[in-house]
Each structure stands twice: as C-alpha cells, then as structure tokens.
PDB file of C-alpha atoms in Angstrom:
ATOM      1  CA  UNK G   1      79.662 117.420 114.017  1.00  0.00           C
ATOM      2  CA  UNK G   2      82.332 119.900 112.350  1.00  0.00           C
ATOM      3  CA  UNK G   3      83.483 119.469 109.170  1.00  0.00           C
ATOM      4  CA  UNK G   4      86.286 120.621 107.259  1.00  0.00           C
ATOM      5  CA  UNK G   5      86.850 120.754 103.913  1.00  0.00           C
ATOM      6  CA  UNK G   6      90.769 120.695 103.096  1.00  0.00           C
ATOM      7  CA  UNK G   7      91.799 121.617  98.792  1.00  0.00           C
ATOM      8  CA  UNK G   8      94.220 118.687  97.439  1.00  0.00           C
ATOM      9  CA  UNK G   9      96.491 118.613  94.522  1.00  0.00           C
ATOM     10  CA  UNK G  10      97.445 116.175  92.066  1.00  0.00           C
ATOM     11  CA  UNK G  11     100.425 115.592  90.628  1.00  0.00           C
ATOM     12  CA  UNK G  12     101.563 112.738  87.956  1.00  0.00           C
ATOM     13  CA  UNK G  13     103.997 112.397  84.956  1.00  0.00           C
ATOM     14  CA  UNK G  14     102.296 108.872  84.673  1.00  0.00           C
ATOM     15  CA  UNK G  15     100.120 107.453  82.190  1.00  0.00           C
ATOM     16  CA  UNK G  16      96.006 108.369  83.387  1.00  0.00           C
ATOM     17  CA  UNK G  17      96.437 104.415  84.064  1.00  0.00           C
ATOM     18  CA  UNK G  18      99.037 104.513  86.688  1.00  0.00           C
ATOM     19  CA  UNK G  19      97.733 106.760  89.194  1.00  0.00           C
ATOM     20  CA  UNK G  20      99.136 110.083  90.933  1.00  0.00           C
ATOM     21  CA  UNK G  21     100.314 111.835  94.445  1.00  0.00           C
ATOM     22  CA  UNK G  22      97.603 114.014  95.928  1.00  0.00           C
ATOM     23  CA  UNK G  23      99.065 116.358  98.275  1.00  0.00           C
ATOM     24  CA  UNK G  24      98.193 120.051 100.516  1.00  0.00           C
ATOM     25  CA  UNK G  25      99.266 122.970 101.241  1.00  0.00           C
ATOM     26  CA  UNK G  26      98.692 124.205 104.880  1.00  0.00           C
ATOM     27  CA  UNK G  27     100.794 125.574 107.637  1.00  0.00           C
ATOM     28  CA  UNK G  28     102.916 124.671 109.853  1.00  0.00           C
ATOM     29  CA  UNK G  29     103.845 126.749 113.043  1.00  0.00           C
ATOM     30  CA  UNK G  30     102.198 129.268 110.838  1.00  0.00           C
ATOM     31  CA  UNK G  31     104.605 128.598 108.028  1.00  0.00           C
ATOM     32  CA  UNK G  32     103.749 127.338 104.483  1.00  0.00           C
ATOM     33  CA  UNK G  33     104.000 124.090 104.208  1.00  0.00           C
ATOM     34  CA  UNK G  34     102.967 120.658 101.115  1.00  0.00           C
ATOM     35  CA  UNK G  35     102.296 117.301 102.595  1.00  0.00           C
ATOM     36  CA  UNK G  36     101.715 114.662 100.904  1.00  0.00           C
ATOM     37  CA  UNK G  37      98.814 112.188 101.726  1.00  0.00           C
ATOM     38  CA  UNK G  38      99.603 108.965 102.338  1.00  0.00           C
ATOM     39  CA  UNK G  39      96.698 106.590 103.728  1.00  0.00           C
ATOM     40  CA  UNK G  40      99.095 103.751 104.400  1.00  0.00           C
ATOM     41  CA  UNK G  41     101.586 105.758 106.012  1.00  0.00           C
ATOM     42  CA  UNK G  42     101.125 104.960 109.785  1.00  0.00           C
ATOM     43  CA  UNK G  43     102.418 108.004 111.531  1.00  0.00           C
ATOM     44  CA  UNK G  44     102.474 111.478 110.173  1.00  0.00           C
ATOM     45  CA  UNK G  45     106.293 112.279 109.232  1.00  0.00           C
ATOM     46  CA  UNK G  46     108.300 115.402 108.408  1.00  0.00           C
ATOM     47  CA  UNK G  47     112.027 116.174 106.681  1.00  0.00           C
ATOM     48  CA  UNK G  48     114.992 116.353 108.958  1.00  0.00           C
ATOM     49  CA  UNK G  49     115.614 119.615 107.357  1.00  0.00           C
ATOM     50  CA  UNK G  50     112.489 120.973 108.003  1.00  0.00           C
ATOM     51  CA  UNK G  51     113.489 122.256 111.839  1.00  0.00           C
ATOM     52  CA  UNK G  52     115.027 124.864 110.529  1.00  0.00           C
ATOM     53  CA  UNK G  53     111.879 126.491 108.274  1.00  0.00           C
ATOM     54  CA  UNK G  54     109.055 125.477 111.253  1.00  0.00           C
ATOM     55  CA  UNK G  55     111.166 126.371 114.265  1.00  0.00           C
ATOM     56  CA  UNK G  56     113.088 129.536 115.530  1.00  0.00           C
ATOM     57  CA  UNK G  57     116.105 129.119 117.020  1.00  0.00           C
ATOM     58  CA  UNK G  58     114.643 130.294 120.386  1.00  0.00           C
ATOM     59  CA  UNK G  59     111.491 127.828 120.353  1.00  0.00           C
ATOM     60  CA  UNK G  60     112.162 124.592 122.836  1.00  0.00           C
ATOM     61  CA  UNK G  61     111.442 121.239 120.608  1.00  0.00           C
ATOM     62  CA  UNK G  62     109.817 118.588 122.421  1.00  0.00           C
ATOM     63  CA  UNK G  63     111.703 115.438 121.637  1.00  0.00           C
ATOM     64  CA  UNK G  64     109.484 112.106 123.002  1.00  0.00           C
ATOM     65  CA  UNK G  65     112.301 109.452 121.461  1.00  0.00           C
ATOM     66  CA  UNK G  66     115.307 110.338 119.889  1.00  0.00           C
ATOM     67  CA  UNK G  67     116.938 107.161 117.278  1.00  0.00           C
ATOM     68  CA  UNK G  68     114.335 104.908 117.195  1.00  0.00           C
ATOM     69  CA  UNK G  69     113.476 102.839 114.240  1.00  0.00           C
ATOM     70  CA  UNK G  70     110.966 103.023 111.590  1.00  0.00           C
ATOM     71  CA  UNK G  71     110.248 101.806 108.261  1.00  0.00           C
ATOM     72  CA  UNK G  72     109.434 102.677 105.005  1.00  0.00           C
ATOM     73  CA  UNK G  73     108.016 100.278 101.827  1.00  0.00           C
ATOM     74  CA  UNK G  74     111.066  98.069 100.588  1.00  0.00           C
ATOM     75  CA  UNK G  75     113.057 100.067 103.349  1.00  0.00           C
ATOM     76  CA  UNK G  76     115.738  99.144 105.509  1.00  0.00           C
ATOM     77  CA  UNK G  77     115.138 100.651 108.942  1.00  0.00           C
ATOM     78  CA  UNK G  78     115.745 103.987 109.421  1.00  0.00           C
ATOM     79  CA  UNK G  79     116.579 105.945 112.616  1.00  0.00           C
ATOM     80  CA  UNK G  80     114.003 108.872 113.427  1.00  0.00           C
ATOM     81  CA  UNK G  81     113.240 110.918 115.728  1.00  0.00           C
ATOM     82  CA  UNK G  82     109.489 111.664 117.246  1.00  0.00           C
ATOM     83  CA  UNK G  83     108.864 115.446 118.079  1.00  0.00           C
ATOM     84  CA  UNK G  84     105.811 117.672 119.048  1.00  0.00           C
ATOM     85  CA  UNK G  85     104.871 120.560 116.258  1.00  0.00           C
ATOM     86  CA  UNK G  86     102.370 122.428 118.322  1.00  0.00           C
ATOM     87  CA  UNK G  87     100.154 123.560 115.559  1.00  0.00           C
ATOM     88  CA  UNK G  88      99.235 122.062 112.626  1.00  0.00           C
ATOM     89  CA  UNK G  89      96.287 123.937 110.369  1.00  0.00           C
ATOM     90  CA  UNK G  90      94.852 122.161 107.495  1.00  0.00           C
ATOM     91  CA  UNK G  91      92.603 124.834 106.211  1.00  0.00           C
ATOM     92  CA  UNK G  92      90.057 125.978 109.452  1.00  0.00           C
ATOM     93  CA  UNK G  93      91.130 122.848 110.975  1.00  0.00           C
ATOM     94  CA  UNK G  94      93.808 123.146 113.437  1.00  0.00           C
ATOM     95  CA  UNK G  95      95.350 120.327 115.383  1.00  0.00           C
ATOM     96  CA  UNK G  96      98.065 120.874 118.135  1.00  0.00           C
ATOM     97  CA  UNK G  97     100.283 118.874 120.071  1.00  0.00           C
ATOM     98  CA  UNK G  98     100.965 115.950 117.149  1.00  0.00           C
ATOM     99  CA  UNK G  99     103.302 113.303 117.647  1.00  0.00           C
ATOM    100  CA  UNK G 100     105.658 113.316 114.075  1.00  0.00           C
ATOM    101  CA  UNK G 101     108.423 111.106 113.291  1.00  0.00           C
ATOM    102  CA  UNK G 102     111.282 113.578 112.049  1.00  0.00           C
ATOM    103  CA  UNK G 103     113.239 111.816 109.390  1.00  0.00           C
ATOM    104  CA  UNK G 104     115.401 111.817 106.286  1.00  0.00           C
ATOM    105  CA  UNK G 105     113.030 112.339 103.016  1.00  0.00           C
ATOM    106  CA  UNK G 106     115.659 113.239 101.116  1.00  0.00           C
ATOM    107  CA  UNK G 107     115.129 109.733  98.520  1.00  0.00           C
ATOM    108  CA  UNK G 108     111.667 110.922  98.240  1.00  0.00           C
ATOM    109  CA  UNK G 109     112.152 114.483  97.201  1.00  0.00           C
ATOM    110  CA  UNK G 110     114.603 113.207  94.828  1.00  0.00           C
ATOM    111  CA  UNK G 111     111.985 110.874  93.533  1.00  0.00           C
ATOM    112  CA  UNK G 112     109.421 113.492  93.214  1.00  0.00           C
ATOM    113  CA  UNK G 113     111.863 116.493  92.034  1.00  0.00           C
ATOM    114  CA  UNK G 114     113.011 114.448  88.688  1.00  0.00           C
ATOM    115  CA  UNK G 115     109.579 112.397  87.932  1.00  0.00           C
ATOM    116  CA  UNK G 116     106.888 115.469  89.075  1.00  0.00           C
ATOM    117  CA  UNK G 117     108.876 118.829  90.050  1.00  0.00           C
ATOM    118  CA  UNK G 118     107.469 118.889  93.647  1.00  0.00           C
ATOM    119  CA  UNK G 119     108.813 118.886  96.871  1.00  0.00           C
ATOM    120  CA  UNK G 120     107.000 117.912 100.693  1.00  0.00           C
ATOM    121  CA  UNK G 121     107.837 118.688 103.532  1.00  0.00           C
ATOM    122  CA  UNK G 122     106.271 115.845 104.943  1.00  0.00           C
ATOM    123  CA  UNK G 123     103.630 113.151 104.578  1.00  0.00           C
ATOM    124  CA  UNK G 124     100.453 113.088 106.554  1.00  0.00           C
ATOM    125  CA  UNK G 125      99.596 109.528 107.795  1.00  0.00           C
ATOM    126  CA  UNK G 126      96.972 107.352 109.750  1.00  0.00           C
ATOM    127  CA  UNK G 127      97.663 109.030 113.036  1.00  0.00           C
ATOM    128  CA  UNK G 128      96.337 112.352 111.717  1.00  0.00           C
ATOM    129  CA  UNK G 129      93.317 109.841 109.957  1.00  0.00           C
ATOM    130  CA  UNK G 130      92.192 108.222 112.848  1.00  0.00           C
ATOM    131  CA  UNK G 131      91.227 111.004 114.713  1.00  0.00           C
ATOM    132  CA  UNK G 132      88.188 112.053 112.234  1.00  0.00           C
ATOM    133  CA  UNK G 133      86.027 110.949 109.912  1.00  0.00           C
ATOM    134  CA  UNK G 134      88.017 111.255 106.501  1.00  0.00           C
ATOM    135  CA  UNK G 135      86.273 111.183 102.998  1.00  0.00           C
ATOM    136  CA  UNK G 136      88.610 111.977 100.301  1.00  0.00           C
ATOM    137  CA  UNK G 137      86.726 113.007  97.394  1.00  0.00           C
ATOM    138  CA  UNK G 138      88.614 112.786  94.291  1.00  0.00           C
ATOM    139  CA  UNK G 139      86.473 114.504  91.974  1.00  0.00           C
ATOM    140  CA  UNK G 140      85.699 117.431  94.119  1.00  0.00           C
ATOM    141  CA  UNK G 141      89.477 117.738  94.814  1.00  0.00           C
ATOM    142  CA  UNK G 142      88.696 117.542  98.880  1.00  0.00           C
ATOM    143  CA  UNK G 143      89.445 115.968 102.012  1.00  0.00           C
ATOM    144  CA  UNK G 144      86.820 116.312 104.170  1.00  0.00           C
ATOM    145  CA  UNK G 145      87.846 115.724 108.195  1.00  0.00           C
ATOM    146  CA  UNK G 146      84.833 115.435 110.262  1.00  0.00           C
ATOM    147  CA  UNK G 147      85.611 115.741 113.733  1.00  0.00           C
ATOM    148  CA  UNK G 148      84.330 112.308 115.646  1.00  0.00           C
ATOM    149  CA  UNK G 149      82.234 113.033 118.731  1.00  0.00           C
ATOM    150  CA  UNK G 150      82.440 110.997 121.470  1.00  0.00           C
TER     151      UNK G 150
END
C-alpha cells in the first residue's frame, strides 16, 4: 500500500476555541496552486477564475455538464459547471482525470481575504477522499492518502 504524506496549513484569526481552515499547496496542471480542505464538501471544486491561471489558451477543456446546480451551506443554488483538470499533484501523489465543479468562490475569498489574508483556488472535497485511505493528523501537520488496493 502507498502512502503519501501531503504538508497542511493552518490559518485562524479565531479564538484557540473556535477552530481554523487547514489548507495545501500543490499544483495544478503544474501550476501553484492552495486548496482548502473541506471533509464535508462533497465534490472537489475550483474558482471560475481559475481557467485562466491552470489552462493555456490552446489546451481543449473537457466540459461533462455545463449550468447545473449545486449547493453550498445556507446557500441558494448555484449554477456550476463540471470540468476535467488532467493532473492534480498533492505532493508525490498525482491524480488525473478529476471530475471538479467550476464555480464562483468569490464570497469565500472575500470571507477569507478580510478575516485570515488567504486566498484558494479551490476546495478539495469527498470525491478526492473516497478514493484513499485519509488520516489527517493535526499535530504532525499531515494528510496522509493511502492508496486503497483492491
């Protein structure tokens, strides 16, 4: 069984009490990237704006729905759409071909600009999860992915 061990972040302007983000750096289409981690996010999602920074204007995205809806906590629905990024490296692990919603993150930078001075370019989510064995260890500072055999 591989294993990977992945650095996180914190970041809080909140009492110790109250908690913090944990978040990564990593790349994306082998450009720099922070996602924050988000356990009860179901599907991995990335800024709207973001096409710009992980694509060149000659690479073909692959679209799988355009406008469909998803949802946020305490969120109206929002229209996304689902695209391929071809390859994802967390560290030495390297996932291709994921499924990501592409939406508008825009509230949440705001949120996280004014309260903690960070911004994401996306959130990793249970789809990215499921496929290993995940231990985050918080006093280590490390995600550890194990990849599941079958």
């Amino acid at each position: 069984m591989s294993k990977f061990n992945i650095k996180f972040y914190t970041a809080s302007n909140f009492d110790d009490d109250k908690g913090s983000f944990i978040y990564i750096k990593c790349k994306i289409n082998k450009k720099s990237a922070i996602l924050l981690i988000d356990t009860g996010a179901s599907r991995t999602c990335f800024d709207q704006g973001c096409l710009k920074k992980f694509f060149k204007k000659k690479d073909k995205i692959t679209y799988l729905h355009q406008d469909i809806a998803t949802y946020g906590i305490g969120e109206a629905e929002i229209k996304s759409n689902i695209i391929v990024i071809d390859n994802i490296k967390l560290g030495r692990l390297a996932i291709s071909g994921q499924s990501v919603a592409l939406t508008d993150l825009s509230g949440v930078n705001s949120v996280l600009e004014k309260s903690i001075n960070l911004h994401i370019d996306g959130v990793i989510g249970n789809d990215i999860f499921e496929k290993y064995t995940t231990i985050i260890d918080y006093r280590k500072r490390i995600i550890r992915f194990y990849e599941n055999e079958m």
